[in-house]
Amino acid sequence: MKEMLSNSVFFGVMVSILAYELGVLLKKKLKLAVCNPLLISIVVVMLILAVFHVDYESYEAGAKLLSYLLTPATVCLAIPLYEQIELLKHNVKAIMAGIISGVLTSLISVFAMAAVFGFSHEEYVTLLPKSITTAIGMGVSDELGGIVTITVAVIIVTGIFGNVIGEHVCRLFRIEEPVAKGIAMGSASHAIGTAKAMEMGEIEGAMSSLSIAVAGLLTVVGASVFAQFL
């Protein structure tokens, strides 16, 4: 069984898609925020690899076909933004202020945590791109000398965390403006948070999509600057 799965070109793709579909099914049935499809799929894939003793390289050889779709999928998020272009024009100053605030908050929080816990420079720069999409974050981490694999894990955890609690945080602080909700979700928890923002509403989804791109670009510059602080 191990040899058959390891040698299958489509094993990684098949396992990833089926695990994600299982997560979607559980989310629909249980209606619990913790049943995030991405989180469920990660756990299921890990269990399958462990049970059948399949090494990660064999899994990744097939799963990388899905990775190729990551960047074009992120670009496609521009579609809901285009549909809300007039709203963007009327709120451009507030939107930019919100995104910049989100990026600075992320970078400053990582710097503060690194200073408190005594992180090395390598560990510090690994965490700097935690709130931007994986497609950009991997490049930032690699350029600054971070550990790319850990960066990917941190980005995913950040996204899932934002997806799960983002709406509750907005409700706790009585944030009702759709534009503000979308900017908060996108700048704090990138594409995974945007998936939740789209569930919240069209405006939230559009503004969150915008935040992914702008926050990513700002973080590329900001992380390079903050990397010099430690």
Coordinates of N, CA and C in Angstrom, one line a residue:
M1 N 0.8 -1.2 0.0 CA 0.0 0.0 0.0 C 0.9 1.3 0.0
K2 N 1.9 1.2 0.8 CA 2.8 2.4 0.9 C 3.4 2.7 -0.4
E3 N 3.9 1.6 -1.1 CA 4.6 1.8 -2.4 C 3.6 2.3 -3.4
M4 N 2.4 1.8 -3.4 CA 1.4 2.2 -4.4 C 1.1 3.7 -4.2
L5 N 0.9 4.1 -3.0 CA 0.5 5.5 -2.7 C 1.7 6.4 -3.0
S6 N 2.9 6.0 -2.7 CA 4.0 6.8 -2.9 C 4.4 7.0 -4.3
N7 N 4.1 6.0 -5.1 CA 4.4 6.1 -6.6 C 3.3 6.7 -7.4
S8 N 2.2 6.9 -6.8 CA 1.0 7.5 -7.5 C 1.2 9.0 -7.8
V9 N 1.2 9.4 -9.0 CA 1.4 10.9 -9.3 C 0.3 11.7 -8.8
F10 N -0.9 11.2 -8.7 CA -2.1 11.9 -8.2 C -2.4 11.7 -6.8
F11 N -1.6 11.0 -6.0 CA -1.9 10.8 -4.6 C -2.1 12.1 -3.8
G12 N -1.1 13.0 -4.0 CA -1.1 14.2 -3.2 C -2.4 15.1 -3.5
V13 N -2.7 15.2 -4.8 CA -3.9 15.9 -5.2 C -5.1 15.3 -4.7
M14 N -5.3 14.0 -4.8 CA -6.5 13.3 -4.4 C -6.7 13.4 -2.9
V15 N -5.6 13.2 -2.1 CA -5.8 13.3 -0.7 C -6.1 14.7 -0.3
S16 N -5.5 15.7 -0.8 CA -5.7 17.1 -0.5 C -7.2 17.5 -0.7
I17 N -7.7 17.1 -1.9 CA -9.0 17.5 -2.3 C -10.1 16.8 -1.5
L18 N -9.9 15.5 -1.3 CA -10.8 14.7 -0.5 C -10.9 15.2 1.0
A19 N -9.7 15.5 1.5 CA -9.6 16.0 2.9 C -10.3 17.3 3.1
Y20 N -10.1 18.2 2.1 CA -10.8 19.5 2.1 C -12.3 19.4 2.0
E21 N -12.7 18.5 1.1 CA -14.2 18.3 1.0 C -14.8 17.7 2.3
L22 N -14.0 16.9 3.0 CA -14.5 16.4 4.3 C -14.6 17.6 5.2
G23 N -13.7 18.5 5.2 CA -13.8 19.7 6.1 C -15.0 20.5 5.8
V24 N -15.2 20.7 4.5 CA -16.4 21.5 4.1 C -17.7 20.8 4.5
L25 N -17.8 19.5 4.4 CA -18.9 18.8 4.9 C -19.2 18.9 6.4
L26 N -18.1 18.8 7.1 CA -18.2 18.9 8.6 C -18.6 20.3 9.0
K27 N -18.1 21.3 8.3 CA -18.5 22.7 8.6 C -20.0 22.9 8.3
K28 N -20.5 22.3 7.2 CA -21.9 22.5 6.9 C -22.8 21.8 7.9
K29 N -22.3 20.6 8.4 CA -23.1 19.8 9.3 C -23.1 20.3 10.7
L30 N -21.9 20.6 11.2 CA -21.8 21.0 12.6 C -21.9 22.5 12.9
K31 N -21.7 23.3 11.8 CA -21.9 24.8 12.0 C -21.0 25.4 13.0
L32 N -19.8 24.8 13.2 CA -18.8 25.3 14.2 C -17.7 26.0 13.6
A33 N -17.3 27.1 14.1 CA -16.2 27.9 13.6 C -14.9 27.1 13.6
V34 N -14.7 26.2 14.6 CA -13.5 25.5 14.7 C -13.3 24.4 13.6
C35 N -14.5 24.1 13.0 CA -14.4 23.1 11.9 C -14.1 23.8 10.6
N36 N -13.0 24.5 10.6 CA -12.5 25.2 9.4 C -12.0 24.1 8.4
P37 N -12.5 24.2 7.1 CA -12.1 23.2 6.1 C -10.6 23.0 6.0
L38 N -9.9 24.1 6.0 CA -8.4 24.1 5.8 C -7.8 23.4 7.0
L39 N -8.3 23.7 8.2 CA -7.7 23.1 9.4 C -8.0 21.6 9.4
I40 N -9.2 21.2 9.1 CA -9.6 19.8 9.0 C -8.8 19.1 8.0
S41 N -8.6 19.7 6.8 CA -7.8 19.0 5.7 C -6.4 18.8 6.1
I42 N -5.8 19.7 6.9 CA -4.4 19.6 7.3 C -4.3 18.4 8.3
V43 N -5.2 18.3 9.2 CA -5.2 17.2 10.2 C -5.4 15.9 9.5
V44 N -6.3 15.8 8.6 CA -6.6 14.6 7.9 C -5.4 14.1 7.0
V45 N -4.8 15.0 6.3 CA -3.7 14.7 5.5 C -2.5 14.2 6.4
M46 N -2.3 14.8 7.5 CA -1.2 14.4 8.4 C -1.5 13.0 8.9
L47 N -2.7 12.7 9.2 CA -3.1 11.4 9.7 C -2.9 10.3 8.7
I48 N -3.3 10.6 7.4 CA -3.1 9.7 6.3 C -1.7 9.4 6.1
L49 N -0.9 10.4 6.0 CA 0.6 10.2 5.8 C 1.2 9.4 6.9
A50 N 0.8 9.6 8.2 CA 1.3 8.9 9.3 C 0.9 7.4 9.3
V51 N -0.4 7.2 9.1 CA -0.9 5.8 9.1 C -0.3 5.0 8.0
F52 N -0.2 5.5 6.8 CA 0.3 4.7 5.7 C 1.8 4.9 5.5
H53 N 2.5 5.6 6.4 CA 3.9 5.8 6.4 C 4.4 6.3 5.0
V54 N 3.7 7.3 4.5 CA 4.1 7.9 3.3 C 4.9 9.2 3.6
D55 N 6.1 9.3 3.0 CA 6.9 10.5 3.3 C 6.4 11.7 2.7
Y56 N 6.8 12.9 3.2 CA 6.3 14.1 2.7 C 6.6 14.4 1.2
E57 N 7.9 14.0 0.9 CA 8.3 14.2 -0.5 C 7.4 13.6 -1.5
S58 N 7.0 12.3 -1.2 CA 6.1 11.6 -2.1 C 4.7 12.3 -2.2
Y59 N 4.2 12.8 -1.1 CA 3.0 13.5 -1.1 C 3.1 14.8 -1.8
E60 N 4.2 15.6 -1.6 CA 4.4 16.9 -2.2 C 4.5 16.8 -3.7
A61 N 5.1 15.7 -4.2 CA 5.3 15.5 -5.6 C 4.0 15.6 -6.4
G62 N 2.9 15.2 -5.8 CA 1.6 15.3 -6.4 C 0.9 16.5 -6.0
A63 N 1.0 16.9 -4.8 CA 0.3 18.1 -4.2 C 0.7 19.4 -4.8
K64 N 2.0 19.4 -5.4 CA 2.5 20.7 -5.9 C 1.7 21.1 -7.1
L65 N 0.9 20.2 -7.7 CA 0.1 20.6 -8.8 C -1.0 21.6 -8.3
L66 N -1.4 21.5 -7.1 CA -2.4 22.4 -6.5 C -1.7 23.8 -6.1
S67 N -0.4 23.7 -5.8 CA 0.4 24.9 -5.4 C 0.5 25.8 -6.6
Y68 N 0.5 25.3 -7.8 CA 0.7 26.1 -8.9 C -0.6 27.0 -9.1
L69 N -1.7 26.6 -8.5 CA -2.9 27.4 -8.6 C -3.0 28.5 -7.6
L70 N -2.1 28.5 -6.6 CA -2.2 29.4 -5.5 C -2.2 30.9 -6.0
T71 N -1.2 31.2 -6.8 CA -1.0 32.6 -7.2 C -2.2 33.1 -8.1
P72 N -2.6 32.3 -9.2 CA -3.7 32.7 -10.0 C -5.0 32.8 -9.2
A73 N -5.2 31.9 -8.1 CA -6.4 32.0 -7.3 C -6.4 33.3 -6.5
T74 N -5.2 33.7 -6.0 CA -5.1 35.0 -5.3 C -5.5 36.2 -6.2
V75 N -5.0 36.1 -7.5 CA -5.2 37.2 -8.4 C -6.7 37.3 -8.7
C76 N -7.4 36.1 -8.8 CA -8.9 36.1 -9.1 C -9.7 36.9 -8.0
L77 N -9.1 37.1 -6.8 CA -9.8 37.8 -5.8 C -10.0 39.3 -6.2
A78 N -9.4 39.7 -7.3 CA -9.6 41.1 -7.8 C -11.0 41.2 -8.4
I79 N -11.7 40.1 -8.7 CA -13.0 40.2 -9.3 C -14.1 40.9 -8.4
P80 N -14.2 40.4 -7.1 CA -15.2 41.1 -6.3 C -14.8 42.5 -6.0
L81 N -13.5 42.8 -6.0 CA -13.1 44.2 -5.8 C -13.5 45.1 -6.9
Y82 N -13.4 44.6 -8.2 CA -13.8 45.3 -9.3 C -15.3 45.6 -9.3
E83 N -16.1 44.7 -8.7 CA -17.5 44.9 -8.6 C -17.9 46.0 -7.6
Q84 N -16.9 46.3 -6.7 CA -17.2 47.3 -5.6 C -16.3 48.5 -5.8
I85 N -15.9 48.8 -7.1 CA -14.9 49.8 -7.4 C -15.4 51.2 -7.0
E86 N -16.7 51.5 -7.1 CA -17.2 52.8 -6.7 C -17.1 53.0 -5.2
L87 N -17.3 52.0 -4.4 CA -17.2 52.0 -3.0 C -15.7 52.3 -2.6
L88 N -14.8 51.7 -3.3 CA -13.4 51.9 -3.1 C -13.0 53.3 -3.3
K89 N -13.5 53.9 -4.4 CA -13.2 55.3 -4.7 C -13.7 56.3 -3.6
H90 N -14.8 56.0 -3.1 CA -15.4 56.9 -2.1 C -14.8 56.7 -0.7
N91 N -14.0 55.6 -0.5 CA -13.5 55.4 0.9 C -12.0 55.1 0.8
V92 N -11.3 55.6 -0.2 CA -9.9 55.3 -0.5 C -9.0 55.7 0.7
K93 N -9.2 56.9 1.3 CA -8.3 57.3 2.4 C -8.5 56.4 3.6
A94 N -9.7 56.2 4.0 CA -10.0 55.3 5.1 C -9.5 53.9 4.9
I95 N -9.6 53.4 3.7 CA -9.2 52.1 3.4 C -7.7 51.9 3.5
M96 N -7.0 52.9 2.9 CA -5.5 52.9 3.0 C -5.0 53.0 4.4
A97 N -5.7 53.9 5.2 CA -5.3 54.1 6.6 C -5.5 52.8 7.3
G98 N -6.6 52.1 7.1 CA -6.8 50.8 7.7 C -5.8 49.7 7.4
I99 N -5.5 49.6 6.1 CA -4.5 48.6 5.7 C -3.1 48.9 6.2
I100 N -2.7 50.1 6.2 CA -1.4 50.5 6.7 C -1.3 50.2 8.2
S101 N -2.4 50.5 8.9 CA -2.5 50.2 10.4 C -2.4 48.7 10.6
G102 N -3.0 47.9 9.8 CA -3.0 46.5 10.0 C -1.6 46.0 9.8
V103 N -0.9 46.4 8.7 CA 0.5 46.0 8.4 C 1.4 46.4 9.6
L104 N 1.3 47.6 10.0 CA 2.2 48.1 11.1 C 2.0 47.3 12.4
T105 N 0.7 47.0 12.7 CA 0.4 46.3 13.9 C 1.0 44.9 13.8
S106 N 0.9 44.2 12.7 CA 1.5 42.9 12.5 C 3.0 42.9 12.7
L107 N 3.7 43.9 12.1 CA 5.1 43.9 12.2 C 5.6 44.3 13.6
I108 N 4.9 45.3 14.2 CA 5.3 45.7 15.5 C 5.1 44.6 16.5
S109 N 4.0 43.9 16.4 CA 3.7 42.8 17.3 C 4.7 41.7 17.3
V110 N 5.2 41.4 16.0 CA 6.3 40.4 15.9 C 7.6 40.9 16.5
F111 N 7.9 42.1 16.3 CA 9.1 42.7 16.9 C 9.1 42.7 18.4
A112 N 7.9 43.1 18.9 CA 7.8 43.1 20.4 C 7.9 41.6 21.0
M113 N 7.3 40.7 20.3 CA 7.3 39.3 20.8 C 8.8 38.8 20.7
A114 N 9.5 39.1 19.6 CA 10.8 38.7 19.4 C 11.7 39.2 20.5
A115 N 11.5 40.5 20.9 CA 12.3 41.2 21.9 C 12.0 40.5 23.3
V116 N 10.8 40.3 23.6 CA 10.4 39.7 24.9 C 10.9 38.3 25.0
F117 N 10.8 37.4 24.0 CA 11.2 36.0 24.1 C 12.6 35.7 23.6
G118 N 13.3 36.8 23.2 CA 14.7 36.6 22.8 C 14.9 35.8 21.6
F119 N 14.1 36.0 20.5 CA 14.3 35.3 19.3 C 15.6 35.7 18.6
S120 N 16.2 34.7 17.9 CA 17.3 35.0 17.0 C 16.8 35.8 15.8
H121 N 17.8 36.3 15.0 CA 17.4 37.1 13.8 C 16.7 36.2 12.8
E122 N 17.1 35.0 12.7 CA 16.5 34.0 11.8 C 15.1 33.7 12.2
E123 N 14.8 33.5 13.5 CA 13.5 33.2 13.9 C 12.6 34.5 13.8
Y124 N 13.2 35.6 14.0 CA 12.4 36.9 13.9 C 11.9 37.1 12.5
V125 N 12.8 37.1 11.5 CA 12.4 37.3 10.2 C 11.5 36.2 9.6
T126 N 11.6 35.1 10.2 CA 10.7 34.0 9.8 C 9.2 34.4 10.1
L127 N 9.0 35.1 11.2 CA 7.6 35.4 11.6 C 7.1 36.8 11.0
L128 N 8.0 37.6 10.5 CA 7.6 38.9 10.0 C 6.4 38.9 8.9
P129 N 6.5 37.9 8.0 CA 5.4 37.9 7.0 C 4.2 37.1 7.3
K130 N 3.9 36.9 8.6 CA 2.9 36.0 9.1 C 1.5 36.4 8.6
S131 N 1.2 37.6 8.3 CA -0.1 38.1 8.0 C -0.4 38.3 6.5
I132 N 0.5 37.9 5.7 CA 0.3 38.1 4.2 C 0.1 36.7 3.6
T133 N -0.4 36.7 2.3 CA -0.6 35.5 1.6 C 0.7 34.7 1.4
T134 N 0.5 33.4 1.4 CA 1.7 32.5 1.3 C 2.5 32.8 0.0
A135 N 1.9 33.1 -1.1 CA 2.6 33.3 -2.3 C 3.7 34.5 -2.2
I136 N 3.3 35.5 -1.4 CA 4.3 36.6 -1.1 C 5.1 36.3 0.1
G137 N 4.6 35.8 1.2 CA 5.3 35.5 2.4 C 6.5 34.6 2.3
M138 N 6.4 33.6 1.4 CA 7.5 32.7 1.2 C 8.7 33.4 0.6
G139 N 8.4 34.3 -0.3 CA 9.5 35.0 -0.9 C 10.2 36.0 0.0
V140 N 9.3 36.7 0.9 CA 9.8 37.6 1.9 C 10.7 36.9 2.9
S141 N 10.3 35.8 3.4 CA 11.0 35.0 4.4 C 12.4 34.5 3.8
D142 N 12.3 34.0 2.6 CA 13.5 33.5 1.9 C 14.5 34.6 1.7
E143 N 14.0 35.8 1.3 CA 14.9 36.9 1.0 C 15.6 37.5 2.2
L144 N 14.9 37.4 3.4 CA 15.4 38.0 4.6 C 16.2 36.9 5.4
G145 N 16.2 35.7 4.9 CA 17.0 34.7 5.6 C 16.2 33.9 6.7
G146 N 14.9 33.8 6.5 CA 14.1 33.1 7.5 C 14.0 31.6 7.1
I147 N 13.2 30.9 7.9 CA 13.0 29.5 7.6 C 11.6 29.4 6.9
V148 N 11.7 29.2 5.6 CA 10.5 29.3 4.8 C 9.4 28.3 5.2
T149 N 9.8 27.1 5.5 CA 8.7 26.1 5.9 C 8.0 26.5 7.1
I150 N 8.7 27.1 8.1 CA 8.0 27.5 9.3 C 7.2 28.8 9.0
T151 N 7.6 29.6 8.1 CA 6.8 30.8 7.7 C 5.5 30.4 7.1
V152 N 5.5 29.3 6.2 CA 4.3 28.8 5.6 C 3.3 28.3 6.7
A153 N 3.9 27.6 7.7 CA 3.0 27.1 8.8 C 2.4 28.2 9.6
V154 N 3.2 29.2 9.9 CA 2.8 30.4 10.7 C 1.7 31.2 9.9
I155 N 1.9 31.3 8.6 CA 0.9 32.0 7.8 C -0.4 31.3 7.8
I156 N -0.4 30.0 7.7 CA -1.6 29.2 7.7 C -2.3 29.2 9.0
V157 N -1.5 29.1 10.1 CA -2.1 29.2 11.5 C -2.8 30.6 11.7
T158 N -2.1 31.7 11.2 CA -2.6 33.0 11.4 C -3.9 33.1 10.6
G159 N -3.9 32.6 9.4 CA -5.1 32.7 8.6 C -6.3 32.0 9.2
I160 N -6.0 30.7 9.7 CA -7.1 29.9 10.3 C -7.6 30.6 11.5
F161 N -6.7 31.1 12.3 CA -7.1 31.8 13.6 C -8.0 33.0 13.3
G162 N -7.6 33.8 12.2 CA -8.4 35.0 11.9 C -9.8 34.5 11.3
N163 N -9.8 33.5 10.5 CA -11.0 32.9 10.0 C -12.0 32.5 11.1
V164 N -11.4 31.9 12.1 CA -12.3 31.4 13.2 C -12.8 32.5 14.1
I165 N -12.0 33.4 14.5 CA -12.4 34.4 15.5 C -12.6 35.8 15.0
G166 N -12.3 36.0 13.7 CA -12.4 37.4 13.1 C -13.8 38.0 13.3
E167 N -14.8 37.2 12.9 CA -16.2 37.8 13.0 C -16.6 38.0 14.4
H168 N -16.2 37.2 15.4 CA -16.5 37.3 16.8 C -15.8 38.6 17.3
V169 N -14.6 38.8 16.9 CA -13.9 40.0 17.4 C -14.6 41.3 16.9
C170 N -15.0 41.3 15.6 CA -15.8 42.4 15.1 C -17.1 42.7 15.9
R171 N -17.7 41.6 16.3 CA -18.9 41.7 17.0 C -18.6 42.1 18.5
L172 N -17.5 41.7 19.0 CA -17.1 42.1 20.4 C -16.9 43.6 20.5
F173 N -16.2 44.1 19.5 CA -15.9 45.5 19.5 C -16.9 46.4 18.8
R174 N -18.0 45.7 18.4 CA -19.1 46.4 17.8 C -18.7 47.1 16.5
I175 N -17.9 46.4 15.7 CA -17.5 47.0 14.4 C -18.6 46.5 13.4
E176 N -19.4 47.4 12.9 CA -20.5 47.0 12.0 C -20.3 47.5 10.6
E177 N -19.4 48.4 10.3 CA -19.2 48.9 9.0 C -18.5 47.8 8.1
P178 N -19.2 47.4 7.0 CA -18.7 46.3 6.1 C -17.2 46.6 5.6
V179 N -16.9 47.8 5.3 CA -15.6 48.1 4.8 C -14.5 47.9 5.8
A180 N -14.8 48.3 7.1 CA -13.9 48.1 8.2 C -13.7 46.6 8.5
K181 N -14.8 45.8 8.4 CA -14.7 44.4 8.6 C -13.8 43.7 7.6
G182 N -14.0 44.1 6.3 CA -13.2 43.5 5.3 C -11.7 43.8 5.3
I183 N -11.4 45.1 5.6 CA -10.0 45.5 5.8 C -9.4 44.8 6.9
A184 N -10.1 44.6 8.0 CA -9.5 43.9 9.2 C -9.2 42.5 8.9
M185 N -10.1 41.8 8.2 CA -9.9 40.4 7.9 C -8.8 40.2 6.9
G186 N -8.8 41.0 5.9 CA -7.7 40.8 4.8 C -6.3 41.2 5.3
S187 N -6.2 42.3 6.0 CA -4.9 42.7 6.5 C -4.3 41.9 7.6
A188 N -5.2 41.2 8.3 CA -4.7 40.4 9.5 C -4.6 38.9 9.1
S189 N -5.4 38.4 8.2 CA -5.4 36.9 8.0 C -5.5 36.6 6.5
H190 N -5.1 37.4 5.7 CA -4.9 37.2 4.2 C -6.0 36.4 3.5
A191 N -5.7 35.4 2.7 CA -6.7 34.7 1.9 C -7.7 33.9 2.7
I192 N -7.2 33.3 3.7 CA -8.1 32.4 4.5 C -9.1 33.3 5.3
G193 N -8.6 34.4 5.7 CA -9.6 35.4 6.3 C -10.5 35.9 5.3
T194 N -10.0 36.1 4.1 CA -10.9 36.6 3.0 C -12.0 35.7 2.7
A195 N -11.8 34.4 2.8 CA -12.8 33.4 2.6 C -14.0 33.6 3.6
K196 N -13.6 33.9 4.8 CA -14.6 34.2 5.8 C -15.3 35.5 5.5
A197 N -14.5 36.5 5.1 CA -15.1 37.8 4.8 C -16.1 37.7 3.7
M198 N -15.9 36.9 2.7 CA -16.8 36.7 1.6 C -18.1 36.0 2.1
E199 N -18.0 35.2 3.2 CA -19.2 34.7 3.8 C -20.0 35.8 4.5
M200 N -19.3 36.8 5.0 CA -19.9 37.8 5.8 C -20.7 38.8 4.8
G201 N -20.2 38.9 3.6 CA -20.9 39.8 2.7 C -20.0 40.2 1.5
E202 N -20.6 40.7 0.4 CA -19.9 41.1 -0.8 C -18.9 42.2 -0.6
I203 N -19.3 43.2 0.2 CA -18.4 44.4 0.5 C -17.3 43.9 1.3
E204 N -17.5 43.1 2.3 CA -16.4 42.6 3.2 C -15.4 41.8 2.4
G205 N -16.0 41.0 1.5 CA -15.1 40.2 0.7 C -14.2 41.0 -0.3
A206 N -14.8 42.0 -0.9 CA -14.1 42.9 -1.8 C -13.0 43.7 -1.1
M207 N -13.3 44.2 0.0 CA -12.3 45.0 0.7 C -11.2 44.1 1.3
S208 N -11.6 42.9 1.7 CA -10.6 42.0 2.2 C -9.6 41.5 1.0
S209 N -10.2 41.4 -0.2 CA -9.4 41.0 -1.3 C -8.4 42.1 -1.6
L210 N -8.8 43.4 -1.5 CA -7.9 44.5 -1.8 C -6.8 44.5 -0.7
S211 N -7.2 44.2 0.5 CA -6.2 44.2 1.6 C -5.1 43.2 1.4
I212 N -5.4 42.1 0.8 CA -4.4 41.0 0.6 C -3.3 41.6 -0.3
A213 N -3.6 42.2 -1.4 CA -2.6 42.7 -2.3 C -1.8 43.8 -1.8
V214 N -2.6 44.8 -1.2 CA -1.9 46.0 -0.7 C -1.0 45.7 0.5
A215 N -1.6 44.9 1.4 CA -0.9 44.5 2.6 C 0.4 43.7 2.3
G216 N 0.2 42.9 1.3 CA 1.4 42.1 0.8 C 2.5 43.0 0.3
L217 N 2.2 44.0 -0.5 CA 3.2 44.9 -1.0 C 3.8 45.7 0.1
L218 N 3.0 46.2 1.0 CA 3.5 47.0 2.1 C 4.4 46.2 3.0
T219 N 4.0 45.0 3.2 CA 4.8 44.1 4.1 C 6.2 43.8 3.5
V220 N 6.2 43.6 2.2 CA 7.5 43.4 1.5 C 8.5 44.5 1.9
V221 N 8.0 45.8 1.8 CA 8.9 46.9 2.2 C 9.1 47.0 3.7
G222 N 8.0 46.9 4.4 CA 8.0 47.0 5.9 C 8.9 45.9 6.6
A223 N 8.8 44.7 6.1 CA 9.6 43.6 6.7 C 11.0 43.8 6.5
S224 N 11.4 44.4 5.3 CA 12.8 44.7 5.0 C 13.4 45.7 6.0
V225 N 12.5 46.7 6.3 CA 12.9 47.7 7.3 C 13.0 47.1 8.7
F226 N 12.0 46.4 9.1 CA 11.9 45.9 10.5 C 13.0 44.8 10.7
A227 N 13.4 44.1 9.6 CA 14.4 43.1 9.8 C 15.7 43.7 10.3
Q228 N 15.9 45.0 10.1 CA 17.2 45.6 10.6 C 17.1 45.9 12.1
F229 N 16.0 45.8 12.7 CA 15.8 46.2 14.1 C 16.3 45.2 15.1
L230 N 16.5 43.9 14.6 CA 16.9 42.9 15.6 C 17.9 41.9 14.9

